[in-house]
mmCIF file of N, CA and C in Angstrom:
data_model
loop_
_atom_site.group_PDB
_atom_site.id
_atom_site.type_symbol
_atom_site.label_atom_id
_atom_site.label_comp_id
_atom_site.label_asym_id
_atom_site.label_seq_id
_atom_site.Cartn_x
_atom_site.Cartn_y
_atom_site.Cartn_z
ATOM 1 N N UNK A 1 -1.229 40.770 -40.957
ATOM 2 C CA UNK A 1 -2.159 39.767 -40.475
ATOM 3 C C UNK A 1 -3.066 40.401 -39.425
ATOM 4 N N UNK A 2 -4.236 40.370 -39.430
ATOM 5 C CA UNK A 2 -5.580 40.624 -38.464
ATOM 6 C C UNK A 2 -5.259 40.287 -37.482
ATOM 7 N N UNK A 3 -5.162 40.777 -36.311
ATOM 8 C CA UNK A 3 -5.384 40.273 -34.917
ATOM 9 C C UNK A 3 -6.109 41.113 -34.651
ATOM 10 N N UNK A 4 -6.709 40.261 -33.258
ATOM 11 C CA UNK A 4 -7.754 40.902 -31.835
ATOM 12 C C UNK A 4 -6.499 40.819 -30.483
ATOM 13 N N UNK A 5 -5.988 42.559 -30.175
ATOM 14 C CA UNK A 5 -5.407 41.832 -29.037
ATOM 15 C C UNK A 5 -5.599 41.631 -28.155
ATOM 16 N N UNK A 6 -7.436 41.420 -27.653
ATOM 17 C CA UNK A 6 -7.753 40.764 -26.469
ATOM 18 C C UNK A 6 -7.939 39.323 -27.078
ATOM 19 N N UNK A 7 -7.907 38.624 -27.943
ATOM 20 C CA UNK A 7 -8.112 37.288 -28.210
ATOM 21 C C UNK A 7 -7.155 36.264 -28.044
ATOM 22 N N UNK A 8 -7.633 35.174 -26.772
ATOM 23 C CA UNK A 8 -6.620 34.380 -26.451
ATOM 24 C C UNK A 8 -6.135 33.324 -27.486
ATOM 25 N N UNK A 9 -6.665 33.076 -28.715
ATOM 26 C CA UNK A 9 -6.198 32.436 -29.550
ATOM 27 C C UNK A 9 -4.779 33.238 -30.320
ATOM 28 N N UNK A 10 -5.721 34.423 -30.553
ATOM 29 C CA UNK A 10 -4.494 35.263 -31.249
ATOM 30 C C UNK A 10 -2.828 35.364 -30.830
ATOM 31 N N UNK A 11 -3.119 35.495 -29.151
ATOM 32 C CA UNK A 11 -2.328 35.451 -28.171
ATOM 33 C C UNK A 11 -1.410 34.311 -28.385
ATOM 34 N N UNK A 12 -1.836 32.873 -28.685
ATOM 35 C CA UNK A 12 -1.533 31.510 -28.601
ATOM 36 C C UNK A 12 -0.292 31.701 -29.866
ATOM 37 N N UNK A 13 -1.305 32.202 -31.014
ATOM 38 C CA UNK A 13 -0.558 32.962 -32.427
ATOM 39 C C UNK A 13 0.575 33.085 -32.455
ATOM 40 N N UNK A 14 0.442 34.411 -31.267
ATOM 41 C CA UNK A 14 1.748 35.407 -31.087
ATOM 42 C C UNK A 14 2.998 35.130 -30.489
ATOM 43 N N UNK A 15 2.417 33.886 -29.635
ATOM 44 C CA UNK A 15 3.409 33.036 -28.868
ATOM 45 C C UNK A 15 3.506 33.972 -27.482
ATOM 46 N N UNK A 16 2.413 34.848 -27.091
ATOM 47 C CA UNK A 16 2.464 35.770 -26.261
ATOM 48 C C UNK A 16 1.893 34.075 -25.091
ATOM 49 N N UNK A 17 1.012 33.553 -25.555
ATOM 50 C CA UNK A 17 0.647 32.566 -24.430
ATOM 51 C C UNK A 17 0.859 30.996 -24.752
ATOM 52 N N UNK A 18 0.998 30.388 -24.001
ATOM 53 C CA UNK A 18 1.515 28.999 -24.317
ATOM 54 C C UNK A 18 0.373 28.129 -24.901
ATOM 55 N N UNK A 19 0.648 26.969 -25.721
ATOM 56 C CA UNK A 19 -0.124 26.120 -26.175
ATOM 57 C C UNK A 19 0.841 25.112 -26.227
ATOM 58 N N UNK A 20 0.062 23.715 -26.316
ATOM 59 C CA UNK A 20 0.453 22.655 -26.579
ATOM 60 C C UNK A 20 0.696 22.268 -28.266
ATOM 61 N N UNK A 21 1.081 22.538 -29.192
ATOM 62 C CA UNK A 21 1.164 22.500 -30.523
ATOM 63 C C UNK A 21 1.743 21.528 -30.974
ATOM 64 N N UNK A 22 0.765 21.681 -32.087
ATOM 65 C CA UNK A 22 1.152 19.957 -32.852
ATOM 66 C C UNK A 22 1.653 19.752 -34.122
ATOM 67 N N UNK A 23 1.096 20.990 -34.967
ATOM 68 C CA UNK A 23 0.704 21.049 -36.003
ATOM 69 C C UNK A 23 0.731 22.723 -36.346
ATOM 70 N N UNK A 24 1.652 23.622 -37.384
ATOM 71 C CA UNK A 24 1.587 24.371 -37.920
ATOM 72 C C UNK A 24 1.838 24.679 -39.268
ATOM 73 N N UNK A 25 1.278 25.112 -40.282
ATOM 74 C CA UNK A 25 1.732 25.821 -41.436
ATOM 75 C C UNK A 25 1.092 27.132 -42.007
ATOM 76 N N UNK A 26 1.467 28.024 -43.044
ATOM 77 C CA UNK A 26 1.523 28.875 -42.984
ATOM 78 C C UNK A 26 0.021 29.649 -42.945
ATOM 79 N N UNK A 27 -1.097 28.860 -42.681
ATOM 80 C CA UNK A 27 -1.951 29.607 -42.204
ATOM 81 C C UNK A 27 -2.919 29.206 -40.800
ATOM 82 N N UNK A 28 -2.421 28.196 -40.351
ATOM 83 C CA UNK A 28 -2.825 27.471 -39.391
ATOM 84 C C UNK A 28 -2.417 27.172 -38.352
ATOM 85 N N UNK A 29 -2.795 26.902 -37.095
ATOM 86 C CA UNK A 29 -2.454 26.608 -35.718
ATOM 87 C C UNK A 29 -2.559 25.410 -35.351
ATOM 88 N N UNK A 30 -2.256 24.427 -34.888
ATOM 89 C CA UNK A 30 -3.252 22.915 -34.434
ATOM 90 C C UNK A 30 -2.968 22.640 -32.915
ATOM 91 N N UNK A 31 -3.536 23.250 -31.949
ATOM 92 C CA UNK A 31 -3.112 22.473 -30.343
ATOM 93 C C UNK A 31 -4.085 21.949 -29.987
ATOM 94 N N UNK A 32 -3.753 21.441 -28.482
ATOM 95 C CA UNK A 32 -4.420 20.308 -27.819
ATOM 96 C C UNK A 32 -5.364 21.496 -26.639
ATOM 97 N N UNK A 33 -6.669 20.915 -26.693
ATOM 98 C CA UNK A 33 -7.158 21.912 -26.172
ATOM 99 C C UNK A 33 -7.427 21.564 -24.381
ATOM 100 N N UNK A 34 -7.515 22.523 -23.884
ATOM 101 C CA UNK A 34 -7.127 22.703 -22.545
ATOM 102 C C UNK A 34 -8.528 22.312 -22.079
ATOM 103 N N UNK A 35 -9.020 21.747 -22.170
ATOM 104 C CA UNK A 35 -10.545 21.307 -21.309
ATOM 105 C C UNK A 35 -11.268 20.345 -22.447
ATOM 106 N N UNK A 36 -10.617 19.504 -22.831
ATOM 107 C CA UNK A 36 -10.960 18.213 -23.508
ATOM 108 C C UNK A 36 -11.818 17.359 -23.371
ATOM 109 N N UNK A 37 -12.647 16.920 -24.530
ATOM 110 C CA UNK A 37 -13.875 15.707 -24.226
ATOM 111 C C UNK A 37 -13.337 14.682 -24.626
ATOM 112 N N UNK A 38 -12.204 14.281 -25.142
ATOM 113 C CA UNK A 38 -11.978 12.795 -25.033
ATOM 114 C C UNK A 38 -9.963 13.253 -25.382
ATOM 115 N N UNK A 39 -9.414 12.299 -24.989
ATOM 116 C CA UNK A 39 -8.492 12.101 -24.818
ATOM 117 C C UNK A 39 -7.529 12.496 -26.355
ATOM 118 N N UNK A 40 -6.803 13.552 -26.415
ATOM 119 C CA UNK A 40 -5.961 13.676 -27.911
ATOM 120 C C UNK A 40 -7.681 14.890 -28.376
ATOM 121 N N UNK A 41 -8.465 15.363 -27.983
ATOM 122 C CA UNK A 41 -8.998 16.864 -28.349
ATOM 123 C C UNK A 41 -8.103 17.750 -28.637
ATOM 124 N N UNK A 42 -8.069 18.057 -30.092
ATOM 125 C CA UNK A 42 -7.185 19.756 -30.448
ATOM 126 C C UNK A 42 -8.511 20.731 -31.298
ATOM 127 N N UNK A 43 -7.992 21.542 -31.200
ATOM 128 C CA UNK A 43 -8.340 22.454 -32.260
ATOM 129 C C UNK A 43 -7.277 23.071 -32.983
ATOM 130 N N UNK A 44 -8.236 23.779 -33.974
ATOM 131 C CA UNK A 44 -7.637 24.072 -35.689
ATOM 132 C C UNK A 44 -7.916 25.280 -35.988
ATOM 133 N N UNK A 45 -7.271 26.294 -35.615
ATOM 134 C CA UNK A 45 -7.507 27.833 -35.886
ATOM 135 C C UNK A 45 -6.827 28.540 -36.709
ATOM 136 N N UNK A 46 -7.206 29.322 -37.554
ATOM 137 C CA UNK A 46 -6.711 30.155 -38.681
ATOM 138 C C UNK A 46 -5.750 30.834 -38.063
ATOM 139 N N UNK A 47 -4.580 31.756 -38.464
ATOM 140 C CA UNK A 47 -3.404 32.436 -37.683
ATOM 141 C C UNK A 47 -4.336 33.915 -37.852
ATOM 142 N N UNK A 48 -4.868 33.998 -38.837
ATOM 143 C CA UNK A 48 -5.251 35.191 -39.169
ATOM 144 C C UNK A 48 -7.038 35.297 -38.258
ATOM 145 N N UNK A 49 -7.199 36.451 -37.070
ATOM 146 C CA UNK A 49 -8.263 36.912 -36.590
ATOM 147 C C UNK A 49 -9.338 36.812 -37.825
ATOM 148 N N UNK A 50 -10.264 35.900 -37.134
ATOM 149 C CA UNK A 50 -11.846 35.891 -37.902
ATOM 150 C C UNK A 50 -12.669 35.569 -36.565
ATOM 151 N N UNK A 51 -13.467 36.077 -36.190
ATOM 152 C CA UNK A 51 -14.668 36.035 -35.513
ATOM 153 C C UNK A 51 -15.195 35.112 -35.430
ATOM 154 N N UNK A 52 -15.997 34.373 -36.092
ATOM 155 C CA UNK A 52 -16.667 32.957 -36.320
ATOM 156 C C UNK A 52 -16.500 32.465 -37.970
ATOM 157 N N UNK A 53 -17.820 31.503 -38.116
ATOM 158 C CA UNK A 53 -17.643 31.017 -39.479
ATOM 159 C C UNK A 53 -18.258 32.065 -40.862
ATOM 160 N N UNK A 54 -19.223 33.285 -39.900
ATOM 161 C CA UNK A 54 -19.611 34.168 -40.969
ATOM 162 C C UNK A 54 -18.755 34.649 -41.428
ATOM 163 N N UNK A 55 -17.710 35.093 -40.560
ATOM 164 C CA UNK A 55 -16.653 35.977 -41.163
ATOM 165 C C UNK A 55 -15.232 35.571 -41.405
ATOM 166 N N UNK A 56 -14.866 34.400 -41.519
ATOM 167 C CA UNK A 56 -13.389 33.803 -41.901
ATOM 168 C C UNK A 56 -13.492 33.658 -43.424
ATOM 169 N N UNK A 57 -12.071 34.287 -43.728
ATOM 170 C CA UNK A 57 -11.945 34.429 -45.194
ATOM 171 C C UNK A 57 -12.134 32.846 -46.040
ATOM 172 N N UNK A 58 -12.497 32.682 -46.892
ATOM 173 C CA UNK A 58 -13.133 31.071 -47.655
ATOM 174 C C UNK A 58 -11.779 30.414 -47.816
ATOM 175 N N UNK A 59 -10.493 31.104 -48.211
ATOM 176 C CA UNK A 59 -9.141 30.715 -47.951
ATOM 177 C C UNK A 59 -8.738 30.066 -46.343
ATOM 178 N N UNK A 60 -9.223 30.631 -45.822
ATOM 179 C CA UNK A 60 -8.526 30.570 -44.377
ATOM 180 C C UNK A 60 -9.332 29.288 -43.846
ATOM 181 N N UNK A 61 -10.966 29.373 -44.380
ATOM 182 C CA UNK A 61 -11.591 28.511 -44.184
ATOM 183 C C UNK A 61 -11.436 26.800 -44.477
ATOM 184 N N UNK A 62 -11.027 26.921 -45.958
ATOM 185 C CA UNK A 62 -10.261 25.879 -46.726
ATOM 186 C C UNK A 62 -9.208 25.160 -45.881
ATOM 187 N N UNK A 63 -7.952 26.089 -45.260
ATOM 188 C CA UNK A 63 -6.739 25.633 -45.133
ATOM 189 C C UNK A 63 -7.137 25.195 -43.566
ATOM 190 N N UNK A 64 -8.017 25.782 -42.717
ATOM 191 C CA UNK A 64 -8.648 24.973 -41.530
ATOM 192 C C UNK A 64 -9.065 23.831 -41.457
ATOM 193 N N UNK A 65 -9.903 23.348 -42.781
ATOM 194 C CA UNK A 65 -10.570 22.107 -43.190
ATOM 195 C C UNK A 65 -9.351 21.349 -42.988
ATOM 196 N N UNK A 66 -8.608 21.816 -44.181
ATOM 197 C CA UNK A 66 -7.540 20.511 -44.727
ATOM 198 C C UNK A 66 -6.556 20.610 -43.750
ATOM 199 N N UNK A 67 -6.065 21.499 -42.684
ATOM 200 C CA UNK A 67 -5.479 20.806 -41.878
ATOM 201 C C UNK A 67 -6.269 20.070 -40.626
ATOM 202 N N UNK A 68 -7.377 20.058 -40.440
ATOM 203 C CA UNK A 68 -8.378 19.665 -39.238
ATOM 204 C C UNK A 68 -8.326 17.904 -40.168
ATOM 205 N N UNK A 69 -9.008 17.873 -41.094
ATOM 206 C CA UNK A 69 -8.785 16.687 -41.681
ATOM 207 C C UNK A 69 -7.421 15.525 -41.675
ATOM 208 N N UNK A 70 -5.734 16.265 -42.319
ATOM 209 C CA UNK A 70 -4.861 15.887 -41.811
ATOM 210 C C UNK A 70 -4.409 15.425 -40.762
ATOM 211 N N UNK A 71 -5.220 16.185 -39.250
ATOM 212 C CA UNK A 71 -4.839 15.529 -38.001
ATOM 213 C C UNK A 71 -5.848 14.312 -37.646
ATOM 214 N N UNK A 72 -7.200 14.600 -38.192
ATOM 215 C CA UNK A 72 -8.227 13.012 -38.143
ATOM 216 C C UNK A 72 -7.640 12.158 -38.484
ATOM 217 N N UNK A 73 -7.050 12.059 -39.788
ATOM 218 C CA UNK A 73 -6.403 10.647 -40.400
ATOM 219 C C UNK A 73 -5.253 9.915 -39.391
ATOM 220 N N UNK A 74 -4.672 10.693 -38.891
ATOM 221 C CA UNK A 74 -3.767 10.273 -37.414
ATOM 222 C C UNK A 74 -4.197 9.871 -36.898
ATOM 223 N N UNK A 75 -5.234 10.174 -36.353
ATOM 224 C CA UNK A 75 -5.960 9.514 -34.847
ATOM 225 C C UNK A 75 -6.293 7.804 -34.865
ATOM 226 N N UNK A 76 -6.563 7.591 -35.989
ATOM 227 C CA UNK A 76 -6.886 6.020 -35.329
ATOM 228 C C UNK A 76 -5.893 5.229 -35.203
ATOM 229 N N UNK A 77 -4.651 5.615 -36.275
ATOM 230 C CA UNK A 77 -3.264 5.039 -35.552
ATOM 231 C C UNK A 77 -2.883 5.167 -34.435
ATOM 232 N N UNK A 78 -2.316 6.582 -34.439
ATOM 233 C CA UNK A 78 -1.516 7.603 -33.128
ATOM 234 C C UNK A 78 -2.387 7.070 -31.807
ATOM 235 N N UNK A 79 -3.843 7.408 -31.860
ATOM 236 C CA UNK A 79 -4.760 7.198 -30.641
ATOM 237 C C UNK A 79 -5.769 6.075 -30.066
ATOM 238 N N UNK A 80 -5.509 5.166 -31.307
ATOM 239 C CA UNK A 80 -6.722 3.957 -31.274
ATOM 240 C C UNK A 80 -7.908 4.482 -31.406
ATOM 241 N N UNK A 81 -8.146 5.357 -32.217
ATOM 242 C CA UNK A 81 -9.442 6.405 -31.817
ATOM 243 C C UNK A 81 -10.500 5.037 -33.170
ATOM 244 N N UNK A 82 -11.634 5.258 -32.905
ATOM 245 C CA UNK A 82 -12.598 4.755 -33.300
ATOM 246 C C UNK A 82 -12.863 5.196 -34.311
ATOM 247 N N UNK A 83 -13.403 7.051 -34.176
ATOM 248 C CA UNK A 83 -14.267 8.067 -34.955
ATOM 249 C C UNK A 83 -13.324 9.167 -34.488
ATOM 250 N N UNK A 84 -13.949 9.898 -35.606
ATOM 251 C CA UNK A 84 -13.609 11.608 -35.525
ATOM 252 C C UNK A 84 -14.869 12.048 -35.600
ATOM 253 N N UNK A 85 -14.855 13.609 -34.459
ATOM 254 C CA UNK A 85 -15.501 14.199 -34.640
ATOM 255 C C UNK A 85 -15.041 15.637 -34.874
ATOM 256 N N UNK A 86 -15.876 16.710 -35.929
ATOM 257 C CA UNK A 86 -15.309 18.068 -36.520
ATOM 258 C C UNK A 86 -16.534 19.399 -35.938
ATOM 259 N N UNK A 87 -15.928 19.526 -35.224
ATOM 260 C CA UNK A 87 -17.491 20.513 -34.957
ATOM 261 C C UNK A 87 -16.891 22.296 -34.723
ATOM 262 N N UNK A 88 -17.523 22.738 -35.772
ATOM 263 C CA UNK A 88 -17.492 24.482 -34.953
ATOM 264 C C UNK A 88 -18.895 24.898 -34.622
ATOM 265 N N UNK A 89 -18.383 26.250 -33.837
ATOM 266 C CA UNK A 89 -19.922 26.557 -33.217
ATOM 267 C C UNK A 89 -19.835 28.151 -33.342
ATOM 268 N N UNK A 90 -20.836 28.358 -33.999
ATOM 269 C CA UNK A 90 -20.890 29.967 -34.486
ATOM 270 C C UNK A 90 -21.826 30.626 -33.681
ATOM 271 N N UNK A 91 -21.196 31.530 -32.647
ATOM 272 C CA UNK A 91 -22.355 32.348 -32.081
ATOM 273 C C UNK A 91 -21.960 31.751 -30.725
ATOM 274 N N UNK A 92 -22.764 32.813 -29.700
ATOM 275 C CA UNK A 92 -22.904 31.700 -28.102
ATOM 276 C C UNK A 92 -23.976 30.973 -28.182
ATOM 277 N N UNK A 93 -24.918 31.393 -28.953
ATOM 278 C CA UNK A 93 -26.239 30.092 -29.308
ATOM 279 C C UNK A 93 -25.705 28.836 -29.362
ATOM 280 N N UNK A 94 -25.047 28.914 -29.973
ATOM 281 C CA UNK A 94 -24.488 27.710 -30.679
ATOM 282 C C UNK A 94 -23.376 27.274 -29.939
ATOM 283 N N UNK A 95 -23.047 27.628 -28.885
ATOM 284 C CA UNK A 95 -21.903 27.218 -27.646
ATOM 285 C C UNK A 95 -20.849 27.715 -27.981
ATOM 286 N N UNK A 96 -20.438 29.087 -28.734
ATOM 287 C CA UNK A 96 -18.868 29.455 -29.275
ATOM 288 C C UNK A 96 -18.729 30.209 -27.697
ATOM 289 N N UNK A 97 -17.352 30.122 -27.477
ATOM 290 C CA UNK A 97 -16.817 30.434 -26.154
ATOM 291 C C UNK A 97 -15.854 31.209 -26.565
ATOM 292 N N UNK A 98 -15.225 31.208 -27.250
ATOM 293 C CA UNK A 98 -13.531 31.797 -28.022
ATOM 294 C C UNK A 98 -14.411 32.344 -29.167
ATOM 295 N N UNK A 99 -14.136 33.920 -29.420
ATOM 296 C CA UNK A 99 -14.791 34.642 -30.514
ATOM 297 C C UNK A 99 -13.833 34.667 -31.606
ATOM 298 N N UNK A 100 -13.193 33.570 -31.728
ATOM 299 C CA UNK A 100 -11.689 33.672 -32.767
ATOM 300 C C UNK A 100 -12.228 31.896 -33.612
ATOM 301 N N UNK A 101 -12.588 32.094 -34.792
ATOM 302 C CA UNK A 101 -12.573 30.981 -35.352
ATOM 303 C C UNK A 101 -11.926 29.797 -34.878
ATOM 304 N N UNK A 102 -12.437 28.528 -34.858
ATOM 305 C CA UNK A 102 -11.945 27.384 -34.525
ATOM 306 C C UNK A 102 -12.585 26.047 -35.207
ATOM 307 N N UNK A 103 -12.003 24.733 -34.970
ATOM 308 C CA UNK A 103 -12.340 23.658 -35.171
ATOM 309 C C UNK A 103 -11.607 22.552 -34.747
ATOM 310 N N UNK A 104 -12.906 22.035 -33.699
ATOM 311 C CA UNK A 104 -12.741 20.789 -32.728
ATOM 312 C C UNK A 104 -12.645 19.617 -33.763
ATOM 313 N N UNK A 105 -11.248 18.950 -33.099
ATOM 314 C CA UNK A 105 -10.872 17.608 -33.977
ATOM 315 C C UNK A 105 -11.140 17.103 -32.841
ATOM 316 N N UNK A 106 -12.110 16.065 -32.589
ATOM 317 C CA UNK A 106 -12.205 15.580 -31.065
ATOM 318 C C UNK A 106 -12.350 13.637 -31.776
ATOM 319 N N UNK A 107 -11.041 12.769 -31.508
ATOM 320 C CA UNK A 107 -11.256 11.789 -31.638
ATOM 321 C C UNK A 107 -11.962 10.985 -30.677
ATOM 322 N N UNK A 108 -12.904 10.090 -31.158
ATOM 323 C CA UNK A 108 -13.962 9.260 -30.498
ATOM 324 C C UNK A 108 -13.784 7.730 -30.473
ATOM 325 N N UNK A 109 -13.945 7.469 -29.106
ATOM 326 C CA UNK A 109 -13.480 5.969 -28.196
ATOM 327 C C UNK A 109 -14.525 4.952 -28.512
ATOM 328 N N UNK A 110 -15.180 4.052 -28.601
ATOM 329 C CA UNK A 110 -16.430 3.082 -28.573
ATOM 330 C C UNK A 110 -16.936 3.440 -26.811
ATOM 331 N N UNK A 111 -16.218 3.785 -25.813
ATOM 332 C CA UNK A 111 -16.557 3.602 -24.661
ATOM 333 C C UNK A 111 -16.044 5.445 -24.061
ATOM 334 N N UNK A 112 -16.124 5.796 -24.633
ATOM 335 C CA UNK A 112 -15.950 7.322 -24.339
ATOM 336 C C UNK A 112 -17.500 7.891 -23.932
ATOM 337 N N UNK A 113 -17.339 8.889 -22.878
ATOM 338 C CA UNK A 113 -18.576 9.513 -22.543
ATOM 339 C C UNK A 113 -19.221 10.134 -23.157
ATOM 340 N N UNK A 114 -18.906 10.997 -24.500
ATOM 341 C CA UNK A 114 -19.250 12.405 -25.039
ATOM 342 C C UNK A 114 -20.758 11.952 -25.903
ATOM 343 N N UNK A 115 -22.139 12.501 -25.394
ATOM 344 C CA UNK A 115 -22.632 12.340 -26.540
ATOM 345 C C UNK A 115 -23.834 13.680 -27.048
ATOM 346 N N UNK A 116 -24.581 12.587 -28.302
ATOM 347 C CA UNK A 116 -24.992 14.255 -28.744
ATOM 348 C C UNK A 116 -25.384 15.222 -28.408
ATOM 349 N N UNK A 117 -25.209 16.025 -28.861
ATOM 350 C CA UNK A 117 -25.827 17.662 -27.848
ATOM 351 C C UNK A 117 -27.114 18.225 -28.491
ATOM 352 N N UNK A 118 -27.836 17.330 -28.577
ATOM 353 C CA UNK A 118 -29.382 17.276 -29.022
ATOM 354 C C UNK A 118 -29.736 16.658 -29.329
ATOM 355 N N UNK A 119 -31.126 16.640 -28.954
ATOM 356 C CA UNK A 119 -32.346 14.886 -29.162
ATOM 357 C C UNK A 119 -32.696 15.257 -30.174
ATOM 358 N N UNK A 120 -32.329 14.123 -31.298
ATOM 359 C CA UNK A 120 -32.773 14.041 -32.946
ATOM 360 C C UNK A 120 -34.541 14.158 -32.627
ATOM 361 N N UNK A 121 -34.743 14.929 -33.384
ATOM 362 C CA UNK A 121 -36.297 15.359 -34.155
ATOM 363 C C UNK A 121 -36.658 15.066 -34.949
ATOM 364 N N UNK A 122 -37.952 14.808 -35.047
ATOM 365 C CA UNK A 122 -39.093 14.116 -36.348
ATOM 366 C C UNK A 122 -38.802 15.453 -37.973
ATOM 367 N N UNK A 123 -38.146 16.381 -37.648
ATOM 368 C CA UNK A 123 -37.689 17.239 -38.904
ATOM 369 C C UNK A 123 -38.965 17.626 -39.615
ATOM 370 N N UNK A 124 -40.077 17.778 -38.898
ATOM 371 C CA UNK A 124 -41.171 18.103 -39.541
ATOM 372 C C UNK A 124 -41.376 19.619 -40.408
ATOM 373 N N UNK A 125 -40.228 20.610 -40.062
ATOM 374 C CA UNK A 125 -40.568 21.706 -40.607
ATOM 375 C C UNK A 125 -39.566 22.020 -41.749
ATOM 376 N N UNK A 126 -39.099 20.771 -41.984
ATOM 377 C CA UNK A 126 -37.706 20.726 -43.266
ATOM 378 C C UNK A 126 -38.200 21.620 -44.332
ATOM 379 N N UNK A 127 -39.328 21.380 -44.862
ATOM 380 C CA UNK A 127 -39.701 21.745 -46.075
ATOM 381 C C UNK A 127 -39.931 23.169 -46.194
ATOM 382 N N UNK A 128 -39.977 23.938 -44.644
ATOM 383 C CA UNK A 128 -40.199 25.471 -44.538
ATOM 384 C C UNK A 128 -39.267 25.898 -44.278
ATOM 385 N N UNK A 129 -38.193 25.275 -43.865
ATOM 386 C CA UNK A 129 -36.890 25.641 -43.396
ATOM 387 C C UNK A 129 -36.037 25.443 -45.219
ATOM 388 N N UNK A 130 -36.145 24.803 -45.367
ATOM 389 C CA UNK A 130 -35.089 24.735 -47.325
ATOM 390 C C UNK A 130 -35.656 25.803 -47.576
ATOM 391 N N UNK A 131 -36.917 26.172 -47.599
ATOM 392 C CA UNK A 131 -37.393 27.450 -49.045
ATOM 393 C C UNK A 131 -36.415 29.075 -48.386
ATOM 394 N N UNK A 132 -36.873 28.376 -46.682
ATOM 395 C CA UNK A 132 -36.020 29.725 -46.788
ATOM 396 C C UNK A 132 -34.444 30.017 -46.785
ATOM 397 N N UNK A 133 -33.933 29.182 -46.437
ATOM 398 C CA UNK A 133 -32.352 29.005 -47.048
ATOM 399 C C UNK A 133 -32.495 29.446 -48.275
ATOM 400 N N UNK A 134 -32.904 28.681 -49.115
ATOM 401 C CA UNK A 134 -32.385 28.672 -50.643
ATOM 402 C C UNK A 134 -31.973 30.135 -51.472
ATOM 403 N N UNK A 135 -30.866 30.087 -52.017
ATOM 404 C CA UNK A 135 -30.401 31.434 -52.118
ATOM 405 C C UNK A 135 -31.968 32.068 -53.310
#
């Protein structure tokens, strides 16, 4: 299995550092994350070292989904939660802090503080932005 052994997730992995854990199987991690936006925040990390979302194997990627999903369906029982929210962030552009793949299960309150992290736009340049995506 891939590790980084400066990566504190990996670490979490190894059982070299503590986590709050909720949720494991054989390719996945699930704890409660240590600087939380709403109450019952975990993340969902592959066991196996990947960098961000460019580079996590499409397997590893998969079994992140479906266990990040598995712990949403809990939440509105377990937490009274309202909503789920699923967010990764690739890059420091994009607010990644931990260079070890992840995914925020962050259940959402009706009266919870957290909100979007950008003012929706008129999307005026959609049509130049698809051509160049498109494979």
């Amino acid at each position: 299995m891939a590790t980084d052994p400066d990566c504190i997730f990996c670490k979490i992995v190894a059982g070299e550092l503590p986590a709050t854990k909720i949720d494991e199987d054989d390719r996945t991690v699930t704890f409660m994350d240590i600087n939380p936006g709403t109450r019952g925040h975990a993340l969902v990390i592959p066991k196996q070292h990947a960098r961000d979302l460019l580079e996590i194997d499409p397997d590893d990627l998969a079994a992140v989904a479906q266990s990040a999903q598995r712990l949403a369906k809990r939440m509105p029982q377990a937490l009274g939660a309202d909503g789920v929210n699923l967010i990764n962030s690739c890059g420091s552009a994009a607010w990644q802090t931990v260079f070890h793949f992840h995914m925020h299960v962050i259940p959402r309150y009706d009266d919870d503080t957290m909100r979007l992290p950008w003012t929706p736009g008129d999307g005026g340049a959609a049509d130049e932005a698809a051509e160049a995506l498109r494979p």
